[in-house]
Amino acid sequence: MTQLQFKDAFWCKEFTFHTGYEVLVQRLLDGRKMCKDVEDLLKQRAQAEERYGKELIQIARKAGGQTEINTLKAAFETLKQQIESVGNSHIQLAVMLKDELKGIEEFRERQKEQRKKYESAMERIQKSKLSHYKKTMESKKTYEQKCKEADEAEQSFERISASGNQKQTEKSQNKAKQCRDAANEAENVYKQNIEQLDKVRTEWEQEHIKTCEVFQLQECDRITILRNSLWVHCNQLSMQCVKDDELYEEVRVSLENCVVESDMDYFIKTKMTGTQPPDAIGYENYYSREPKRSNSSPAQTCGMMKRFSGLLHGNSKNNTESATPSAPPLAEKTDGVYASIYVNEQAAITSSQDYRVLYDYTAQNMDELDISEGDIVVVIEENEDGWWTAERNGQRGFVPGSYLEKL
């Protein structure tokens, strides 16, 4: 297909009009506005991508999830990492969009400088053409006026000559000759102006053709640059979608490794408190017991007082719970109510050994000891009621025996 040319399509029949050139200039101005519109689009998209990326990073860093365990926790951590990676990739996309924006701005300014150069040349040659045209039209008017005067003078000379008056004839003849000379001189000036105007017109036509060629080249470059820029923009967005999907695929792989049974087993193994329920509470006749309170050790007496303290304070909750829990929970320690208390002389085993604390415990009474997970304590006595006498950093007190692990 043969491409149409600006230089063949933007002329004007009127000598003093420049409609074709004005249409071309307006087209270039519209093209410049289009460049700015594309720049605004890329700028706003870059700002949106940067803002979105930063928000994703902030969301990922505040997501929490520290209370979860095992495979689900790992999957959630992977999700947070990939969300932050997605945020960083969108920030990088914003940087690329800004670079593309900068290139379009520089291209637009280069076109503006080149266009101004040719616009100045065209403005100068158009003014020269209009000036010469005006001068030529004035000389033409003068030439026509002088011709009319010469014709009138010659007609007057012919009439006077016919009358036979010699003196008037000579006078009329001289006037006719002067008028004819003036007409001939005006004609010469008119011809000179025509030649000069034609020369200026030729220069204007050449400048017009050259300007049309430059403007057409500018328009081709502009459309090509904007087309390629939008194409690259779409490719960048498509690549970003692919990259986002690749990052989220890592999360899906991590979720495939999330096994419900594994997480349940992990929780049981790490947090188990005992494998047997407490024994049933049997009836004991008060009068059939052998009173051996006088032989009770101080530690046993203290333990009994500690149990009774809950009763004296009105804590009658769970009055059927076992007196010898294997791993007494925190809430159950102070709420246990014992129907009867029997202290055996062999209940306390006095063997000092080192134990590791498995769980945190905060003392609820004055005779108890605060312990934290990982602490090393020395067990002084192991009582059958589940409360052992332990020592840590020179301090002694009761602690739940099920919270300790022998080293």
Coordinates of C-alpha atoms in Angstrom, one line a residue:
M1 CA 0.0 0.0 0.0
T2 CA 1.4 3.4 -1.1
Q3 CA 1.6 5.8 1.8
L4 CA 0.0 9.2 1.4
Q5 CA 2.3 12.2 1.9
F6 CA 1.7 15.4 3.8
K7 CA 3.4 17.4 1.1
D8 CA 0.8 16.3 -1.4
A9 CA -2.3 16.8 0.7
F10 CA -2.0 20.1 2.6
W11 CA -2.0 22.9 0.1
C12 CA -4.4 25.8 -0.2
K13 CA -5.8 27.4 -3.4
E14 CA -5.8 30.8 -1.9
F15 CA -2.4 32.5 -2.2
T16 CA -2.6 34.3 1.1
F17 CA -4.1 31.4 3.1
H18 CA -2.1 28.7 4.9
T19 CA -4.9 26.3 5.9
G20 CA -3.0 23.1 5.1
Y21 CA 0.0 24.2 7.2
E22 CA -2.3 25.2 10.1
V23 CA -3.9 21.7 10.0
L24 CA -0.5 20.1 10.3
V25 CA 0.6 22.2 13.2
Q26 CA -2.7 21.5 15.0
R27 CA -2.1 17.8 14.5
L28 CA 1.3 18.0 16.0
L29 CA -0.1 19.9 19.0
D30 CA -2.7 17.2 19.4
G31 CA 0.0 14.6 19.2
R32 CA 2.0 16.4 21.9
K33 CA -1.1 16.4 24.1
M34 CA -1.5 12.6 23.5
C35 CA 2.1 12.2 24.7
K36 CA 1.2 14.0 27.9
D37 CA -1.9 11.8 28.3
V38 CA 0.3 8.7 28.1
E39 CA 2.8 10.2 30.5
D40 CA 0.0 10.8 33.0
L41 CA -1.3 7.3 32.6
L42 CA 2.1 5.8 33.2
K43 CA 2.8 8.2 36.1
Q44 CA -0.5 7.3 37.9
R45 CA 0.0 3.6 37.2
A46 CA 3.5 3.8 38.7
Q47 CA 2.2 5.6 41.7
A48 CA -0.6 2.9 42.1
E49 CA 1.9 0.1 41.8
E50 CA 4.3 1.6 44.3
R51 CA 1.5 2.3 46.7
Y52 CA 0.2 -1.2 46.3
G53 CA 3.6 -2.8 46.8
K54 CA 4.2 -0.9 50.0
E55 CA 0.8 -1.8 51.4
L56 CA 1.5 -5.5 50.6
I57 CA 4.8 -5.4 52.4
Q58 CA 3.2 -3.7 55.4
I59 CA 0.4 -6.3 55.4
A60 CA 2.9 -9.2 55.3
R61 CA 5.0 -7.8 58.1
K62 CA 1.9 -7.3 60.4
A63 CA 0.2 -10.6 59.6
G64 CA 1.2 -12.3 62.8
G65 CA 0.6 -16.1 62.9
Q66 CA 3.1 -16.7 65.7
T67 CA 0.6 -18.8 67.7
E68 CA 0.3 -21.5 65.0
I69 CA 2.4 -24.6 65.0
N70 CA 4.1 -27.1 62.6
T71 CA 3.2 -27.3 58.9
L72 CA 0.3 -24.8 58.8
K73 CA 2.6 -22.3 60.5
A74 CA 5.3 -23.0 57.8
A75 CA 2.7 -22.5 55.1
F76 CA 1.5 -19.2 56.6
E77 CA 5.1 -18.0 56.9
T78 CA 5.7 -18.8 53.2
L79 CA 2.6 -16.9 52.3
K80 CA 3.8 -13.8 54.2
Q81 CA 7.2 -14.1 52.5
Q82 CA 5.7 -14.4 49.1
I83 CA 3.3 -11.5 49.7
E84 CA 6.3 -9.3 50.6
S85 CA 8.1 -10.5 47.5
V86 CA 5.0 -9.6 45.4
G87 CA 5.0 -6.2 47.0
N88 CA 8.7 -5.7 46.1
S89 CA 8.1 -6.8 42.5
H90 CA 5.3 -4.3 42.2
I91 CA 7.6 -1.6 43.5
Q92 CA 10.2 -2.7 40.9
L93 CA 7.4 -2.5 38.2
A94 CA 6.8 1.1 39.4
V95 CA 10.4 1.9 38.8
M96 CA 10.3 0.5 35.3
L97 CA 7.2 2.5 34.5
K98 CA 8.9 5.7 35.7
D99 CA 11.8 5.0 33.4
E100 CA 9.5 4.5 30.5
L101 CA 7.7 7.8 31.5
K102 CA 11.0 9.6 31.5
G103 CA 11.8 8.4 28.0
I104 CA 8.5 9.7 26.6
E105 CA 9.0 13.0 28.2
E106 CA 12.5 13.4 26.6
F107 CA 11.1 12.3 23.2
R108 CA 8.3 14.9 23.5
E109 CA 10.7 17.7 24.3
R110 CA 13.0 16.8 21.4
Q111 CA 10.1 16.9 19.0
K112 CA 9.0 20.2 20.4
E113 CA 12.4 21.8 19.8
Q114 CA 12.6 20.5 16.2
R115 CA 9.0 21.6 15.5
K116 CA 9.7 25.1 16.8
K117 CA 12.7 25.4 14.5
Y118 CA 10.6 24.7 11.4
E119 CA 7.6 26.7 12.6
S120 CA 9.9 29.7 12.9
A121 CA 11.2 29.2 9.3
M122 CA 7.7 28.8 8.0
E123 CA 6.4 31.9 9.9
R124 CA 9.3 34.0 8.4
I125 CA 8.7 32.8 4.8
Q126 CA 5.0 33.2 5.1
K127 CA 5.3 36.8 6.3
S128 CA 7.7 37.5 3.4
K129 CA 5.3 36.0 0.9
L130 CA 2.3 38.1 2.3
S131 CA 4.5 41.2 2.3
H132 CA 5.5 40.7 -1.3
Y133 CA 2.0 39.8 -2.3
K134 CA 0.7 43.0 -0.8
K135 CA 3.4 45.1 -2.5
T136 CA 2.7 43.4 -5.8
M137 CA -1.0 44.1 -5.6
E138 CA -0.3 47.7 -4.8
S139 CA 2.0 48.0 -7.8
K140 CA -0.6 46.3 -10.0
K141 CA -3.2 48.8 -8.8
T142 CA -0.9 51.6 -9.6
Y143 CA 0.0 50.1 -13.0
E144 CA -3.7 49.8 -13.9
Q145 CA -4.4 53.4 -12.8
K146 CA -1.5 54.7 -14.9
C147 CA -2.7 52.8 -17.9
K148 CA -6.2 54.3 -17.6
E149 CA -4.7 57.8 -17.3
A150 CA -2.5 57.1 -20.4
D151 CA -5.5 55.9 -22.4
E152 CA -7.6 58.9 -21.4
A153 CA -4.7 61.3 -22.3
E154 CA -4.3 59.6 -25.7
Q155 CA -8.0 59.8 -26.4
S156 CA -8.0 63.5 -25.4
F157 CA -5.0 64.1 -27.8
E158 CA -7.0 62.5 -30.7
R159 CA -10.0 64.8 -30.1
I160 CA -7.9 67.9 -29.8
S161 CA -5.9 67.0 -32.9
A162 CA -9.1 66.7 -34.9
S163 CA -10.1 70.3 -33.9
G164 CA -6.9 71.6 -35.6
N165 CA -5.7 73.7 -32.7
Q166 CA -1.9 73.4 -32.9
K167 CA -1.1 74.7 -29.5
Q168 CA -3.6 72.6 -27.7
T169 CA -2.6 69.6 -29.8
E170 CA 1.0 69.9 -28.7
K171 CA 0.1 70.3 -25.1
S172 CA -2.2 67.3 -25.2
Q173 CA 0.4 65.2 -27.0
N174 CA 3.0 66.0 -24.3
K175 CA 0.5 65.0 -21.6
A176 CA -0.3 61.8 -23.4
K177 CA 3.4 61.0 -23.7
Q178 CA 4.0 61.6 -20.0
C179 CA 1.1 59.5 -19.0
R180 CA 2.2 56.6 -21.3
D181 CA 5.7 56.9 -19.8
A182 CA 4.3 56.7 -16.3
A183 CA 2.2 53.7 -17.3
N184 CA 5.3 52.0 -18.8
E185 CA 7.3 52.7 -15.6
A186 CA 4.4 51.4 -13.4
E187 CA 4.3 48.3 -15.6
N188 CA 8.0 47.7 -15.1
V189 CA 7.6 48.0 -11.3
Y190 CA 4.6 45.7 -11.4
K191 CA 6.6 43.1 -13.4
Q192 CA 9.5 43.3 -11.1
N193 CA 7.3 42.8 -8.1
I194 CA 5.6 39.8 -9.9
E195 CA 9.0 38.3 -10.4
Q196 CA 10.1 38.9 -6.8
L197 CA 6.8 37.5 -5.5
D198 CA 7.2 34.4 -7.7
K199 CA 10.7 33.9 -6.3
V200 CA 9.4 34.2 -2.7
R201 CA 6.5 31.8 -3.6
T202 CA 9.0 29.3 -4.9
E203 CA 11.0 29.5 -1.6
W204 CA 7.8 29.2 0.4
E205 CA 6.7 26.1 -1.5
Q206 CA 10.1 24.5 -1.0
E207 CA 10.0 25.3 2.7
H208 CA 6.4 24.1 3.0
I209 CA 7.4 20.7 1.3
K210 CA 10.4 20.4 3.6
T211 CA 8.3 21.2 6.7
C212 CA 5.6 18.7 5.6
E213 CA 8.2 16.0 5.3
V214 CA 9.7 16.8 8.8
F215 CA 6.2 17.0 10.3
Q216 CA 5.2 13.6 8.8
L217 CA 8.4 12.0 10.1
Q218 CA 7.7 13.5 13.5
E219 CA 4.2 12.1 13.4
C220 CA 5.4 8.6 12.4
D221 CA 8.0 8.7 15.2
R222 CA 5.5 9.8 17.7
I223 CA 2.9 7.1 16.9
T224 CA 5.7 4.5 16.8
I225 CA 7.1 5.5 20.2
L226 CA 3.7 5.6 21.9
R227 CA 2.6 2.3 20.3
N228 CA 5.8 0.6 21.5
S229 CA 5.5 2.2 24.9
L230 CA 2.0 1.0 25.4
W231 CA 3.0 -2.4 24.1
V232 CA 5.9 -2.6 26.6
H233 CA 3.5 -1.4 29.3
C234 CA 1.1 -4.3 28.6
N235 CA 4.0 -6.8 28.5
Q236 CA 5.3 -5.5 31.8
L237 CA 1.8 -6.0 33.4
S238 CA 1.5 -9.5 31.9
M239 CA 5.0 -10.4 33.2
Q240 CA 4.0 -9.1 36.6
C241 CA 0.9 -11.3 36.6
V242 CA 3.1 -14.3 35.7
K243 CA 5.6 -13.4 38.4
D244 CA 2.8 -13.0 41.0
D245 CA 1.5 -16.4 40.1
E246 CA 4.9 -18.0 40.4
L247 CA 5.3 -16.5 43.9
Y248 CA 1.9 -17.7 44.9
E249 CA 2.7 -21.1 43.5
E250 CA 5.3 -21.4 46.2
V251 CA 2.6 -20.9 48.7
R252 CA 0.4 -23.6 47.1
V253 CA 3.3 -26.0 47.3
S254 CA 3.8 -25.2 51.0
L255 CA 0.1 -25.7 51.6
E256 CA 0.3 -29.1 49.9
N257 CA 2.8 -30.0 52.6
C258 CA 0.4 -28.9 55.3
V259 CA -0.9 -32.2 56.8
V260 CA -3.7 -32.0 59.4
E261 CA -2.8 -35.3 61.1
S262 CA 0.8 -34.2 61.4
D263 CA -0.1 -30.9 63.1
M264 CA -2.5 -32.7 65.5
D265 CA 0.2 -35.2 66.4
Y266 CA 2.8 -32.4 66.9
F267 CA 0.5 -30.6 69.2
I268 CA -0.3 -33.7 71.3
K269 CA 3.4 -34.7 71.6
T270 CA 4.6 -31.2 72.6
K271 CA 1.7 -30.2 74.9
M272 CA 0.4 -33.5 76.4
T273 CA -0.4 -33.3 80.1
G274 CA -1.1 -37.0 80.9
T275 CA -2.3 -40.3 79.5
Q276 CA -4.6 -41.4 82.4
P277 CA -7.6 -39.7 84.1
P278 CA -7.6 -39.3 87.8
D279 CA -8.7 -42.2 90.0
A280 CA -12.1 -42.2 91.6
I281 CA -12.4 -40.8 95.1
G282 CA -13.2 -43.6 97.6
Y283 CA -15.1 -43.3 100.8
E284 CA -13.0 -43.3 104.0
N285 CA -14.6 -43.6 107.4
Y286 CA -13.2 -41.0 109.7
Y287 CA -13.2 -43.2 112.8
S288 CA -11.5 -46.1 111.1
R289 CA -8.4 -44.2 110.1
E290 CA -5.2 -44.5 112.1
P291 CA -4.3 -41.0 113.3
K292 CA -0.6 -40.4 112.7
R293 CA -0.7 -36.7 112.3
S294 CA 2.1 -36.3 114.9
N295 CA 4.5 -38.2 112.7
S296 CA 3.8 -36.1 109.6
S297 CA 6.8 -34.3 108.1
P298 CA 6.7 -30.5 107.9
A299 CA 6.6 -30.6 104.2
Q300 CA 3.5 -32.9 104.3
T301 CA 1.8 -30.7 106.9
C302 CA 2.5 -27.6 104.7
G303 CA 1.0 -29.4 101.8
M304 CA -2.1 -30.2 103.7
M305 CA -2.4 -26.6 104.9
K306 CA -2.1 -25.5 101.3
R307 CA -4.9 -27.8 100.2
F308 CA -7.2 -26.6 103.1
S309 CA -6.5 -23.0 102.2
G310 CA -8.5 -23.4 99.1
L311 CA -11.4 -24.8 101.1
L312 CA -11.3 -22.0 103.7
H313 CA -11.5 -19.4 100.9
G314 CA -14.7 -21.0 99.7
N315 CA -13.3 -22.6 96.5
S316 CA -15.7 -25.6 96.3
K317 CA -15.3 -26.1 92.6
N318 CA -14.8 -29.7 91.3
N319 CA -15.3 -31.2 94.7
T320 CA -15.0 -34.7 93.2
E321 CA -11.5 -34.2 91.6
S322 CA -8.7 -36.6 92.3
A323 CA -6.3 -35.9 95.2
T324 CA -3.4 -37.2 93.2
P325 CA -3.4 -35.6 89.7
S326 CA -0.6 -36.7 87.4
A327 CA -0.3 -33.2 85.9
P328 CA -2.5 -30.6 87.7
P329 CA -3.5 -27.7 85.5
L330 CA -3.0 -24.2 86.7
A331 CA -6.7 -23.6 87.4
E332 CA -7.1 -26.9 89.3
K333 CA -4.3 -26.4 91.8
T334 CA -6.1 -23.9 94.0
D335 CA -9.6 -25.2 93.4
G336 CA -9.1 -28.8 94.6
V337 CA -11.3 -29.8 97.6
Y338 CA -10.4 -32.9 99.5
A339 CA -13.0 -34.9 101.3
S340 CA -10.4 -36.3 103.7
I341 CA -6.7 -36.2 104.1
Y342 CA -4.5 -39.1 105.0
V343 CA -0.8 -38.6 105.4
N344 CA 1.4 -41.6 105.1
E345 CA 4.9 -41.6 106.6
Q346 CA 6.2 -43.2 103.4
A347 CA 4.5 -40.6 101.1
A348 CA 7.6 -38.3 100.9
I349 CA 10.6 -39.6 99.0
T350 CA 13.6 -37.6 100.1
S351 CA 16.0 -37.8 97.1
S352 CA 17.6 -34.7 95.7
Q353 CA 17.8 -34.8 91.9
D354 CA 17.9 -32.3 89.0
Y355 CA 14.8 -31.8 86.9
R356 CA 14.0 -29.6 83.8
V357 CA 10.9 -27.5 83.9
L358 CA 8.6 -28.4 80.9
Y359 CA 6.0 -25.6 81.4
D360 CA 5.6 -22.2 83.0
Y361 CA 3.9 -22.1 86.4
T362 CA 3.2 -19.0 88.6
A363 CA 2.9 -19.5 92.3
Q364 CA -0.6 -19.2 93.7
N365 CA 0.3 -19.4 97.4
M366 CA 3.1 -18.3 99.6
D367 CA 4.5 -21.9 100.0
E368 CA 4.7 -22.4 96.2
L369 CA 7.6 -21.6 93.8
D370 CA 7.6 -19.7 90.5
I371 CA 9.1 -21.8 87.6
S372 CA 9.6 -21.1 83.9
E373 CA 10.0 -23.5 80.9
G374 CA 13.6 -24.6 80.6
D375 CA 14.6 -23.9 84.2
I376 CA 16.7 -26.5 86.1
V377 CA 15.5 -27.2 89.6
V378 CA 16.5 -29.6 92.4
V379 CA 13.6 -31.8 93.7
I380 CA 13.9 -32.2 97.5
E381 CA 10.8 -34.3 98.0
E382 CA 8.3 -36.0 95.8
N383 CA 4.9 -36.1 97.5
E384 CA 2.1 -38.5 96.4
D385 CA -0.4 -35.7 96.0
G386 CA 1.5 -34.5 92.9
W387 CA 3.0 -31.4 94.5
W388 CA 6.8 -31.7 94.9
T389 CA 9.1 -29.7 97.0
A390 CA 11.7 -28.1 94.7
E391 CA 14.6 -25.6 95.1
R392 CA 15.8 -23.0 92.5
N393 CA 18.3 -20.3 93.1
G394 CA 18.2 -20.9 96.9
Q395 CA 14.4 -20.6 97.1
R396 CA 12.1 -23.6 98.0
G397 CA 8.5 -24.2 97.4
F398 CA 5.8 -26.5 96.0
V399 CA 5.6 -27.1 92.2
P400 CA 3.4 -29.5 90.1
G401 CA 5.4 -32.7 89.7
S402 CA 3.9 -33.3 86.2
Y403 CA 5.6 -30.0 85.0
L404 CA 9.1 -31.5 85.6
E405 CA 11.2 -33.8 83.5
K406 CA 14.1 -35.8 85.1
L407 CA 17.5 -35.1 83.6

